[in-house]
Amino acid sequence: MSSGNQVLWLALIIGNSRWHWGAFESDDSGLAPRGDGSEPALRGERWLGSWHTAPLSEAQVQTLQRHHFAPSAWSQLDPPITLSPALLKGAAVWPDSPELWLASVVRAPVIWMADYAALYQVILAEVPLNNTYPTLGVDRALALVGAGDVWGWPVLVIDCGTALTFTAGVDQRLIGGAILPGLRSQFRALHAHTDQLPALELDLSQWPQRWATDTAGAIASGILHTQLAGICDFIAAWRADWPAGAVVLTGGDGAAIYGAIAKQNPGLAQGINHDPDLGFWGLRVCRRQGR
């Protein structure tokens, strides 16, 4: 069970190519008012950490449910998954059935977890964001709300994942955004739809030279430099409209993109934040308002 009023709960965001897990510990005994007069926060909220997995099978999900998603259950999966010893360090004793706050862009895993008693599925209509449209991805909505909660409004979220998405909002109201293939998706598509171009592994440890002298280098240059130019253009346009607005990079390639912007355009990079956990902050807002 939990220690005192400390409640350990889990967050899960299921994307197209990866599953993102997080853990929080909250004191649910009461609400602490915020100094700025906004929505009160749960007392003693503490972020315990995150981990990321490839998509799990139904059998793996059932194993985790039987063991209440406890850290020891992950090593029993086939194949096993090892969680970092530092994860959840100092947390309360693992509860019998921790709350699992779930948002998914894929339907099947939600069905697999439907029988879990402490499941709280968050759909788009339950995200506290105004001016949305029916096909807006719940992951984008959560990231925007999470960014606004942590970094303040107005805010532009740039998610550098399987898809590269731009999502902008003011005062918990969606302004709009854009979607295009992410870096890895572009590499795969170029190989899949041509006869002669090779399959390449994306290496962001060193940004390629612009004027390449071989095919592999030309592909890397074309995709990476034009992607970076597009991102910088969106940031410049955002700042023209909202000079005091925040800019937050997230997603699997967010850190590398941030590093490239800082190196190639230091002036533009000033004021850009990198936060890989925006979706979890969004789920935290949903839980806070739902209790």
Coordinates of N, CA and C in Angstrom, one line a residue, residues 15-18 159-165 179-194 197-204 219 222-224 226-227 252-253 257:
G15 N 2.5 5.7 -28.3 CA 2.6 6.3 -29.6 C 2.7 5.2 -30.7
N16 N 2.9 5.7 -31.9 CA 2.9 4.8 -33.0 C 4.1 3.8 -33.0
S17 N 5.3 4.3 -32.4 CA 6.5 3.4 -32.5 C 7.0 3.1 -31.1
R18 N 6.7 3.8 -30.1 CA 7.2 3.6 -28.8 C 6.1 3.8 -27.7
D159 N 7.5 18.6 -31.4 CA 7.7 17.2 -31.1 C 8.5 16.5 -32.2
C160 N 9.7 16.2 -31.9 CA 10.6 15.6 -32.9 C 10.6 14.1 -32.7
G161 N 9.6 13.5 -33.2 CA 9.4 12.0 -33.0 C 9.2 11.3 -34.4
T162 N 8.4 10.3 -34.4 CA 8.1 9.6 -35.7 C 7.5 10.6 -36.7
A163 N 6.7 11.4 -36.2 CA 6.2 12.6 -37.0 C 6.8 13.8 -36.3
L164 N 7.1 14.9 -37.1 CA 7.5 16.1 -36.6 C 6.3 17.0 -36.5
T165 N 5.9 17.4 -35.3 CA 4.7 18.2 -35.2 C 5.0 19.5 -34.5
I179 N 2.1 19.2 -39.3 CA 2.6 17.8 -39.2 C 3.4 17.5 -40.4
L180 N 4.5 16.9 -40.3 CA 5.3 16.3 -41.4 C 6.1 15.1 -40.9
P181 N 6.6 14.3 -41.8 CA 7.4 13.1 -41.4 C 8.6 13.5 -40.5
G182 N 8.8 12.8 -39.5 CA 10.0 13.0 -38.7 C 11.3 12.5 -39.4
L183 N 12.4 12.8 -38.8 CA 13.7 12.5 -39.4 C 13.8 11.0 -39.8
R184 N 13.5 10.1 -38.9 CA 13.7 8.7 -39.2 C 12.7 8.2 -40.2
S185 N 11.5 8.8 -40.2 CA 10.5 8.5 -41.2 C 10.9 8.9 -42.6
Q186 N 11.6 10.0 -42.7 CA 12.0 10.5 -44.0 C 13.1 9.6 -44.5
F187 N 14.0 9.1 -43.7 CA 15.1 8.2 -44.1 C 14.5 6.9 -44.6
R188 N 13.5 6.4 -43.9 CA 12.9 5.1 -44.3 C 12.1 5.3 -45.6
A189 N 11.4 6.4 -45.7 CA 10.5 6.6 -46.9 C 11.4 6.7 -48.2
L190 N 12.5 7.4 -48.1 CA 13.4 7.6 -49.2 C 13.9 6.3 -49.8
H191 N 14.2 5.4 -48.8 CA 14.7 4.1 -49.2 C 13.6 3.2 -49.8
A192 N 12.4 3.3 -49.1 CA 11.3 2.4 -49.5 C 10.7 2.7 -50.8
H193 N 10.8 4.0 -51.2 CA 10.1 4.4 -52.5 C 11.1 4.7 -53.6
T194 N 12.3 4.2 -53.5 CA 13.3 4.4 -54.6 C 14.0 3.1 -54.8
L197 N 18.4 4.2 -53.8 CA 18.9 4.9 -52.6 C 19.0 3.9 -51.4
P198 N 20.1 3.9 -50.7 CA 20.3 2.9 -49.6 C 19.5 3.2 -48.3
A199 N 19.3 2.2 -47.5 CA 18.7 2.3 -46.2 C 19.8 2.8 -45.3
L200 N 19.6 3.9 -44.6 CA 20.5 4.5 -43.7 C 20.0 4.5 -42.3
E201 N 21.0 4.4 -41.3 CA 20.6 4.6 -39.9 C 20.9 6.1 -39.6
L202 N 20.0 6.7 -38.9 CA 20.1 8.1 -38.6 C 21.1 8.2 -37.4
D203 N 22.1 9.0 -37.7 CA 23.1 9.3 -36.7 C 23.2 10.8 -36.4
L204 N 22.7 11.2 -35.3 CA 22.6 12.6 -34.9 C 23.8 13.1 -34.0
I219 N 22.0 12.3 -48.7 CA 20.7 12.0 -48.1 C 20.6 12.6 -46.7
G222 N 20.5 16.5 -47.0 CA 19.2 16.9 -47.5 C 18.1 16.9 -46.4
I223 N 18.0 15.7 -45.8 CA 17.0 15.6 -44.8 C 17.2 16.4 -43.5
L224 N 18.4 16.4 -43.0 CA 18.7 17.0 -41.7 C 18.7 18.5 -41.9
T226 N 17.4 20.5 -44.3 CA 16.1 21.1 -44.6 C 15.1 20.9 -43.4
Q227 N 15.2 19.9 -42.7 CA 14.4 19.7 -41.5 C 14.7 20.8 -40.5
G252 N 11.8 12.0 -29.3 CA 13.1 11.3 -29.2 C 14.3 12.0 -29.8
D253 N 14.0 12.8 -30.8 CA 15.2 13.6 -31.4 C 15.2 15.0 -31.0
I257 N 18.1 17.9 -32.0 CA 17.6 19.1 -32.8 C 18.0 20.4 -32.0

